[in-house]
């Protein structure tokens, strides 16, 4: 099986704060599969580390008030080109991210409040009909696979 994953989940230090979201259960599962890592934010030219960003009113804004929608959109499109080229069986993405969030995103107030929604890259994948999994659902997925 071919699986595309948010690079931070595979241990790449590409999160906004310079860290990662390494998920060992996912990594153990993927030992038997082909893994392709993507970070839409890095692909969009954003540095690591970078100021936190959230989606507000359809725009991606960082905590300093700078509109970085262009960078997020470019990164989402570049990551989606990889998806289309690789045609994965599964895509596993980081929860709540303005790029990769699947079920929820932060509400744009930088207060920790969450709302239903998708990140820009996740939205492209979902709308194209790919099988997309929120990393928070990995236990449930593994129990059925």
PDB file of N, CA, C and O in Angstrom, residues 89-93 100 102 122 125-126 129-134:
ATOM      1  N   UNK A  89      -3.000   4.997  -1.758  1.00  0.00           N
ATOM      2  CA  UNK A  89      -4.151   4.256  -1.247  1.00  0.00           C
ATOM      3  C   UNK A  89      -4.748   4.943  -0.022  1.00  0.00           C
ATOM      4  O   UNK A  89      -5.921   4.756   0.292  1.00  0.00           O
ATOM      5  N   UNK A  90      -3.905   5.698   0.681  1.00  0.00           N
ATOM      6  CA  UNK A  90      -4.316   6.340   1.926  1.00  0.00           C
ATOM      7  C   UNK A  90      -3.468   7.593   2.127  1.00  0.00           C
ATOM      8  O   UNK A  90      -2.301   7.624   1.748  1.00  0.00           O
ATOM      9  N   UNK A  91      -4.071   8.608   2.749  1.00  0.00           N
ATOM     10  CA  UNK A  91      -3.363   9.829   3.124  1.00  0.00           C
ATOM     11  C   UNK A  91      -3.620  10.042   4.613  1.00  0.00           C
ATOM     12  O   UNK A  91      -4.777  10.054   5.045  1.00  0.00           O
ATOM     13  N   UNK A  92      -2.555  10.168   5.410  1.00  0.00           N
ATOM     14  CA  UNK A  92      -2.678  10.383   6.856  1.00  0.00           C
ATOM     15  C   UNK A  92      -2.161  11.779   7.167  1.00  0.00           C
ATOM     16  O   UNK A  92      -1.001  12.090   6.873  1.00  0.00           O
ATOM     17  N   UNK A  93      -3.030  12.606   7.767  1.00  0.00           N
ATOM     18  CA  UNK A  93      -2.690  14.009   7.981  1.00  0.00           C
ATOM     19  C   UNK A  93      -2.804  14.426   9.442  1.00  0.00           C
ATOM     20  O   UNK A  93      -3.537  13.814  10.229  1.00  0.00           O
ATOM     21  N   UNK A 100      -3.338  20.660   6.897  1.00  0.00           N
ATOM     22  CA  UNK A 100      -3.663  19.233   6.912  1.00  0.00           C
ATOM     23  C   UNK A 100      -4.860  18.845   7.773  1.00  0.00           C
ATOM     24  O   UNK A 100      -5.224  17.672   7.817  1.00  0.00           O
ATOM     25  N   UNK A 102      -8.321  17.754   9.131  1.00  0.00           N
ATOM     26  CA  UNK A 102      -9.363  17.013   8.423  1.00  0.00           C
ATOM     27  C   UNK A 102     -10.745  17.274   9.018  1.00  0.00           C
ATOM     28  O   UNK A 102     -11.658  17.676   8.313  1.00  0.00           O
ATOM     29  N   UNK A 122      -5.785  19.337   2.920  1.00  0.00           N
ATOM     30  CA  UNK A 122      -6.774  18.296   3.216  1.00  0.00           C
ATOM     31  C   UNK A 122      -8.021  18.470   2.359  1.00  0.00           C
ATOM     32  O   UNK A 122      -8.559  17.497   1.830  1.00  0.00           O
ATOM     33  N   UNK A 125      -7.541  17.112  -1.122  1.00  0.00           N
ATOM     34  CA  UNK A 125      -7.525  15.642  -1.126  1.00  0.00           C
ATOM     35  C   UNK A 125      -8.920  15.066  -0.933  1.00  0.00           C
ATOM     36  O   UNK A 125      -9.323  14.125  -1.631  1.00  0.00           O
ATOM     37  N   UNK A 126      -9.651  15.626   0.001  1.00  0.00           N
ATOM     38  CA  UNK A 126     -11.013  15.148   0.293  1.00  0.00           C
ATOM     39  C   UNK A 126     -11.916  15.376  -0.917  1.00  0.00           C
ATOM     40  O   UNK A 126     -12.645  14.470  -1.346  1.00  0.00           O
ATOM     41  N   UNK A 129     -11.636  12.943  -3.663  1.00  0.00           N
ATOM     42  CA  UNK A 129     -12.088  11.583  -3.385  1.00  0.00           C
ATOM     43  C   UNK A 129     -11.046  10.635  -2.830  1.00  0.00           C
ATOM     44  O   UNK A 129     -11.285   9.428  -2.766  1.00  0.00           O
ATOM     45  N   UNK A 130      -9.904  11.150  -2.407  1.00  0.00           N
ATOM     46  CA  UNK A 130      -8.892  10.285  -1.808  1.00  0.00           C
ATOM     47  C   UNK A 130      -9.318   9.860  -0.411  1.00  0.00           C
ATOM     48  O   UNK A 130     -10.072  10.565   0.265  1.00  0.00           O
ATOM     49  N   UNK A 131      -8.809   8.723   0.015  1.00  0.00           N
ATOM     50  CA  UNK A 131      -9.069   8.227   1.366  1.00  0.00           C
ATOM     51  C   UNK A 131      -8.120   8.953   2.313  1.00  0.00           C
ATOM     52  O   UNK A 131      -6.902   8.777   2.232  1.00  0.00           O
ATOM     53  N   UNK A 132      -8.695   9.780   3.183  1.00  0.00           N
ATOM     54  CA  UNK A 132      -7.901  10.639   4.063  1.00  0.00           C
ATOM     55  C   UNK A 132      -8.220  10.291   5.509  1.00  0.00           C
ATOM     56  O   UNK A 132      -9.387  10.178   5.898  1.00  0.00           O
ATOM     57  N   UNK A 133      -7.171  10.137   6.313  1.00  0.00           N
ATOM     58  CA  UNK A 133      -7.309   9.746   7.713  1.00  0.00           C
ATOM     59  C   UNK A 133      -6.695  10.807   8.613  1.00  0.00           C
ATOM     60  O   UNK A 133      -5.559  11.230   8.380  1.00  0.00           O
ATOM     61  N   UNK A 134      -7.427  11.211   9.621  1.00  0.00           N
ATOM     62  CA  UNK A 134      -6.903  12.088  10.671  1.00  0.00           C
ATOM     63  C   UNK A 134      -6.040  11.223  11.581  1.00  0.00           C
ATOM     64  O   UNK A 134      -6.457  10.142  12.000  1.00  0.00           O
TER      65      UNK A 134
END
